[in-house]
Coordinates of C-alpha atoms and ligand atoms in Angstrom, one line a residue:
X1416 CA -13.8 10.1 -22.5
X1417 CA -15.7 13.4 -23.2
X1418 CA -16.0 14.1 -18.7
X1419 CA -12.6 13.7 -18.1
X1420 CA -12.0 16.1 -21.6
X1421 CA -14.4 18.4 -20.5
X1422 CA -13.6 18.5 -16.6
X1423 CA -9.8 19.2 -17.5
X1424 CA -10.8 21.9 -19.3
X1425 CA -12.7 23.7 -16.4
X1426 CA -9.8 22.4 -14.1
X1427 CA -7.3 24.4 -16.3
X1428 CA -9.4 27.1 -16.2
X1429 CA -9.6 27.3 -12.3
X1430 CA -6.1 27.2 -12.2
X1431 CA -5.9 29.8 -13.9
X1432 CA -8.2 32.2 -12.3
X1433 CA -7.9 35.8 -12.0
X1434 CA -9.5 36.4 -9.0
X1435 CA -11.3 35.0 -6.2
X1436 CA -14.9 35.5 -7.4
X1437 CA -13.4 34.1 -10.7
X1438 CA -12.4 30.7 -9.2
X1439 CA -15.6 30.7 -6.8
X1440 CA -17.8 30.9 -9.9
X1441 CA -15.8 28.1 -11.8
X1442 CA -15.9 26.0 -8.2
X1443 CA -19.6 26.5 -8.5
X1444 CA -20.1 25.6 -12.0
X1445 CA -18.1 21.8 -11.0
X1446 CA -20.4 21.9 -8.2
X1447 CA -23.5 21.8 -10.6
X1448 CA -22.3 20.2 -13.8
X1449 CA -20.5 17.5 -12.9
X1450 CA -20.6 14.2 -12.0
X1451 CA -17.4 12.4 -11.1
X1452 CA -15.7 8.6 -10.7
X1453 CA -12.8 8.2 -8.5
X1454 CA -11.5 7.7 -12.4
X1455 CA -12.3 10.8 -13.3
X1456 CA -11.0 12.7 -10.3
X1457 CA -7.8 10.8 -11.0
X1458 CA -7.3 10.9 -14.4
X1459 CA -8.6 15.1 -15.0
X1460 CA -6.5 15.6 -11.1
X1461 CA -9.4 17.5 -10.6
X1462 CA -9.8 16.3 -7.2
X1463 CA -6.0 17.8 -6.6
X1464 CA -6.9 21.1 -8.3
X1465 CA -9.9 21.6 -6.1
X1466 CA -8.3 20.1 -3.1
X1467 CA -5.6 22.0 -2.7
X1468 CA -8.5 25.5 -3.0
X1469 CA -9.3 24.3 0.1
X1470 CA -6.8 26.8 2.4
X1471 CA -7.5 29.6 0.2
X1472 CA -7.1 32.9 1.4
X1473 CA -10.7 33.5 0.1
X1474 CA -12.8 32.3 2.6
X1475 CA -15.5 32.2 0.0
X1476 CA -13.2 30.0 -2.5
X1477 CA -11.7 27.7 0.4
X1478 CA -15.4 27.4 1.4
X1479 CA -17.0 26.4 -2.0
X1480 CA -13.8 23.8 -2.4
X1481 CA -14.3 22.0 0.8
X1482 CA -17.9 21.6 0.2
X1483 CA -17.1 20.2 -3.2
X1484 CA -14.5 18.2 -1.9
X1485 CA -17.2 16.7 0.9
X1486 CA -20.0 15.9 -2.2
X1487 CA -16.4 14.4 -4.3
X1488 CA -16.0 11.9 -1.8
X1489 CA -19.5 10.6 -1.3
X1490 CA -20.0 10.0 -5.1
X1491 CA -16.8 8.5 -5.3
X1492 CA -17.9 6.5 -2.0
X1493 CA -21.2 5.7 -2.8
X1494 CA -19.9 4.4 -6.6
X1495 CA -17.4 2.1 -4.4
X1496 CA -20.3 0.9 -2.5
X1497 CA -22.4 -0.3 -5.5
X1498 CA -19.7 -1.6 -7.2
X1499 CA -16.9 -3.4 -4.9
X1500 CA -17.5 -6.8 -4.2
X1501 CA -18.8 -8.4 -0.7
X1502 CA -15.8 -7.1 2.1
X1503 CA -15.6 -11.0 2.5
X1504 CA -14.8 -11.8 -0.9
X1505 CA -11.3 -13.3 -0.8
X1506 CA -11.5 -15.1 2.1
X1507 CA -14.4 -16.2 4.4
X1508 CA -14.3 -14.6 8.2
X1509 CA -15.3 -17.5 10.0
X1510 CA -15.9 -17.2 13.6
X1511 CA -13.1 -17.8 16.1
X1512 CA -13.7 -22.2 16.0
X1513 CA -12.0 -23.5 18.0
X1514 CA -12.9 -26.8 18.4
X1515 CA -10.8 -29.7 19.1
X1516 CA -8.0 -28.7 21.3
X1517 CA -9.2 -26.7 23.7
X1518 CA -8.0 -29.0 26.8
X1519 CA -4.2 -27.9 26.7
X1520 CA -4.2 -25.6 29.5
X1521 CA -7.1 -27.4 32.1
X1522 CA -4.3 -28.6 34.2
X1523 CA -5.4 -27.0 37.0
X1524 CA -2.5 -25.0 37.6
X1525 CA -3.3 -21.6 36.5
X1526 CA -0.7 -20.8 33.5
X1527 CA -0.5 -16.9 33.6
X1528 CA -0.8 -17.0 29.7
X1529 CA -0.2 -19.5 26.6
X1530 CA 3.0 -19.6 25.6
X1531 CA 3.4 -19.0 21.9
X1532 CA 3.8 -21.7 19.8
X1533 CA 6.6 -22.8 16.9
X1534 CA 7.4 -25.4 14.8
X1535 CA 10.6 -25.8 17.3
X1536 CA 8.2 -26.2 20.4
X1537 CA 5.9 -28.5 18.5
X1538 CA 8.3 -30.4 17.0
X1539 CA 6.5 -29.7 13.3
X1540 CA 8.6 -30.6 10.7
X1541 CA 9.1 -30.0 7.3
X1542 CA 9.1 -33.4 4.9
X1543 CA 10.6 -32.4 1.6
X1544 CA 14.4 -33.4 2.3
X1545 CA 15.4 -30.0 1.1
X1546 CA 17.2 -28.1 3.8
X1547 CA 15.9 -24.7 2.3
X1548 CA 12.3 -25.9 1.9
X1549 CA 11.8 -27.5 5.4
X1550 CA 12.9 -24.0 7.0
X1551 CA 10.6 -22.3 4.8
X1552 CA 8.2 -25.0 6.1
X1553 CA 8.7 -24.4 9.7
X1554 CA 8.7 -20.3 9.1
X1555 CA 4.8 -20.9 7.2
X1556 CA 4.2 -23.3 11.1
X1557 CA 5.1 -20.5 12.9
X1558 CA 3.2 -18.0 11.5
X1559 CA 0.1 -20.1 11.4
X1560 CA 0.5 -21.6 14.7
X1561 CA 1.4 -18.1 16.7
X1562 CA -2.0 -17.8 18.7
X1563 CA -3.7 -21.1 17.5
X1564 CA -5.0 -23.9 19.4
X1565 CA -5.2 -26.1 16.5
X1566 CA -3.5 -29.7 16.8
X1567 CA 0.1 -29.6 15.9
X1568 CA -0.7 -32.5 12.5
X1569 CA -3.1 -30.2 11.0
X1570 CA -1.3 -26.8 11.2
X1571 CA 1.8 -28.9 9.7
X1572 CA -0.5 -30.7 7.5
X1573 CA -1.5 -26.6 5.7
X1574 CA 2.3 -25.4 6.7
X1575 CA 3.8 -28.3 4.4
X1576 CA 0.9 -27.1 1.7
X1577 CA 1.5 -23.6 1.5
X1578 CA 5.3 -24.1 1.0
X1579 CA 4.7 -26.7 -1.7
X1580 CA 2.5 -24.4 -4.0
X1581 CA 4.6 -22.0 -3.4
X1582 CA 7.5 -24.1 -4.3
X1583 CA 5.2 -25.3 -7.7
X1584 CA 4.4 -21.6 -8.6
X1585 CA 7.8 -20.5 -8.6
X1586 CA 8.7 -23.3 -10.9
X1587 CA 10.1 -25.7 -8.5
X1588 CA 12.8 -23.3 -7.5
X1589 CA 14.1 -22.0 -4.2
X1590 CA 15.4 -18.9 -6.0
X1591 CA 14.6 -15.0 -5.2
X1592 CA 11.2 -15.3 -6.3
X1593 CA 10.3 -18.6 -3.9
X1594 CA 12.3 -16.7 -0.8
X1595 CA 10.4 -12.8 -1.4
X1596 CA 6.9 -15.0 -1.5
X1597 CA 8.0 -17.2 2.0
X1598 CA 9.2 -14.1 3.5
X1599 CA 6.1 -12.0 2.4
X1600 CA 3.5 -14.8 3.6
X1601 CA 5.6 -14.8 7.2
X1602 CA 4.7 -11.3 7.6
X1603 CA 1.4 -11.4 6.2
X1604 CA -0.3 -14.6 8.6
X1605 CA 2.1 -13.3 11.3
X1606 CA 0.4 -10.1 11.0
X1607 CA -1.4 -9.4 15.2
X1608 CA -4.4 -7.7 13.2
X1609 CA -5.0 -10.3 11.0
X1610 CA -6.1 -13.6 13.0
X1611 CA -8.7 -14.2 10.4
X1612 CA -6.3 -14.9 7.7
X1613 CA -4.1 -17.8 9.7
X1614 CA -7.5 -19.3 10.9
X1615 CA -9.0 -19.5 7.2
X1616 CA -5.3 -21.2 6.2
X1617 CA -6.1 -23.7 8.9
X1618 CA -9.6 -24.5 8.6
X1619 CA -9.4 -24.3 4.8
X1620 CA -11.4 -22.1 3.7
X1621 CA -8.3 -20.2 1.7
X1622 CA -6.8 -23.1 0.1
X1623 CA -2.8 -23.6 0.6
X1624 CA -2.8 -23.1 -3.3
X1625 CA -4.5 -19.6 -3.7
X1626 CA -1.6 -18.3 -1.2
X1627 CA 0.6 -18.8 -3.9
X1628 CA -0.8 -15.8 -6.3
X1629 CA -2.3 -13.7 -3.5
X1630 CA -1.4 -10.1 -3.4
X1631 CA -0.9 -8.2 -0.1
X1632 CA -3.9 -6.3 -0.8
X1633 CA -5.7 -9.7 -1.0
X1634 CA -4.3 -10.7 2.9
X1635 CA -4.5 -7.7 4.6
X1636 CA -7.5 -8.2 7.1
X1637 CA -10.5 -5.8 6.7
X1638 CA -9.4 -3.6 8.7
X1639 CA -6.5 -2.9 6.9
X1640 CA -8.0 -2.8 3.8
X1641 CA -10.7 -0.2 4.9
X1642 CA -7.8 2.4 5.9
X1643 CA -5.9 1.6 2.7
X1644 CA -9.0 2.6 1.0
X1645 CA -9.8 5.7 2.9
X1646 CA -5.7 6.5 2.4
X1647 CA -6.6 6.1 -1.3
X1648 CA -9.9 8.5 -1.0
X1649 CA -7.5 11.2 0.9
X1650 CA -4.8 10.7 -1.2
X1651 CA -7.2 12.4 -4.6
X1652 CA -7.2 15.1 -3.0
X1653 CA -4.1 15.8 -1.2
X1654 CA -2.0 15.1 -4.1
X1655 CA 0.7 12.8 -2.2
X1656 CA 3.0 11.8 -3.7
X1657 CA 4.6 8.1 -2.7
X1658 CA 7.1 9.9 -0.7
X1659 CA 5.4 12.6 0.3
X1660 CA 4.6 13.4 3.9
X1661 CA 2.4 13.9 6.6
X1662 CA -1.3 14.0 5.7
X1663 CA -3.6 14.1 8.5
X1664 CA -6.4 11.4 8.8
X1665 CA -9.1 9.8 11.0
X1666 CA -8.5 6.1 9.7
X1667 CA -5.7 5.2 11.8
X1668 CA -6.8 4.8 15.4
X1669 CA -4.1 5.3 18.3
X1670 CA -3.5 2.0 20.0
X1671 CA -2.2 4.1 22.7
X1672 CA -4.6 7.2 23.6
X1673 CA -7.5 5.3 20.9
X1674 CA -8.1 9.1 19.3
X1675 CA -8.2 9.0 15.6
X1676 CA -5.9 11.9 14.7
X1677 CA -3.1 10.6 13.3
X1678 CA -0.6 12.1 10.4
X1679 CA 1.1 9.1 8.3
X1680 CA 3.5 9.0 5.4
X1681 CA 4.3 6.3 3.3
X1682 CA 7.8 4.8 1.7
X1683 CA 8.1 2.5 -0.8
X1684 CA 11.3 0.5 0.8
X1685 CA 11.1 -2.6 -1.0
X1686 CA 10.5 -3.9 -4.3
X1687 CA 7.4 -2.4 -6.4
X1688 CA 5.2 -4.9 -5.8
X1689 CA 5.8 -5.1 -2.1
X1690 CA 3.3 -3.0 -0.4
X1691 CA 4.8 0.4 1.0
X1692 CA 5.6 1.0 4.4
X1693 CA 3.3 3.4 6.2
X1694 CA 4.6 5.3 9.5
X1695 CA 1.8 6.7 11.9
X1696 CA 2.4 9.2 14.3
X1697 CA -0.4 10.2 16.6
X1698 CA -0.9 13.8 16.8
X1699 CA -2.7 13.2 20.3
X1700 CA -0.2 11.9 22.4
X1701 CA 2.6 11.3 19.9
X1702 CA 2.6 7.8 20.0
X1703 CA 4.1 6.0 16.6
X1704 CA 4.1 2.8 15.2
X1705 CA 4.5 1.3 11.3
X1706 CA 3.6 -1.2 9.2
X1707 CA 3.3 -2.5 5.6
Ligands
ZN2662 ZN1 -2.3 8.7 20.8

């Protein structure tokens, strides 16, 4: 593509400035020539180039780059906004429903709080005969069933489906493949932020079979998805590396002191496709906490 061609060539060319007023008048000329893509910024690393101007000892330069930076982002947000599909695309976010079995805990007696439910308490079962496939059963029961009021037949009823596509899309196997997906829909409907996910397993609206192929991406709730995004956006200009460390950002909130200044870094700890772990400390009160 001619941009990215032409905006590399300017990039090298700020790199290699002489002197302030040198790089200030090239930060100008990107300022008023160019229109980017988050594409573009990638592919020319222009966003890194002009990024990392940003603590320049030239006030003047650092200036000009963070205000370039700031119009970056928008164009690359605004393009996301046009383009990126309804936020409830993959899954429908129905509204809490819970309609059926609400009458467990009107005995009167005043139970401090609901005891969380497993496939041991309700005595869900697996029905396949296989010894590995009926645990994997009951793990898919417990992470539906965590916070739900749903009757025990229908959450075993989507737990029993769930494990059997899974069983069908790893090609009727209990291998590697069929234990990584078990373990990585566990943590996924487990997940405390995510009660939309188990209740669209349970109603329906996600069908047992999509859960199958679903990426991580794909059952992270919206929250989740909105901060991976923004990590993305930070991440053009900060030039982080997977194992680099430590960038500062505003889309983590403290769960603790609820300010928005956290630092994070991110590890890749297991395979590729598994989504990396990302530690947040809070620069506030120094709370942490992780997840993937
Ligand atoms: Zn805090």
């Amino acid at each position: 593509m001619t941009e990215v061609l032409e905006l590399k060539k300017v990039v090298k060319q700020l790199q290699g400035a002489s002197s302030p007023e040198d790089a200030a008048n090239i930060l100008r000329i990107l300022k008023k020539d160019f229109k980017v893509t988050e594409s573009i910024l990638r592919e020319s690393k222009a966003g890194l180039a002009v990024g990392k101007l940003r603590t320049h000892a030239s006030k003047e330069v650092a200036d000009l780059a963070k205000d370039l930076v700031k119009k970056w982002k928008t164009e690359v947000e605004k393009a996301k906004a046009t383009t990126s599909p309804s936020p409830t695309g993959t899954y429908p976010l129905s509204p809490q429903k819970f309609s059926s079995a609400q009458s467990a805990s009107s005995n009167g007696s005043s139970a401090p709080k609901a005891e969380v439910r497993t496939a041991k308490s309700d005595g869900a079962k697996g029905a396949t005969g296989d010894q590995t496939r009926d645990r994997c059963t009951e793990m898919m029961y417990d992470s539906l069933v965590l916070d739900s009021s749903h009757p025990t037949a229908l959450v075993e009823k989507r737990a029993r489906a769930v494990e059997a596509s899974v069983y069908k899309e790893m090609g009727s196997s209990t291998g590697a493949d069929y234990k990584a997906k078990i373990r990585s829909l566990f943590v996924n409907l487990k997940d405390k932020n995510n009660p939309s996910f188990r209740e669209s397993v349970i109603s329906g609206d996600t069908p047992a079979e999509m859960l199958a192929t679903m990426s991580t991406a794909d059952m992270a709730s919206e929250d989740r998805k909105a901060a991976n995004r923004k990590i993305e956006e930070e991440n053009l200009f900060k030039g982080l590396g997977a194992e680099e460390q430590q960038a500062e950002t505003d889309a983590f909130q403290c769960g603790r002191c609820k300010q928005r200044k956290c630092r994070y870094r991110q590890q890749q700890t297991r395979s590729a496709d598994e989504p990396m772990t990302t530690f947040v400390t809070c620069t506030n009160c120094g709370n942490r906490w992780k997840f993937c």
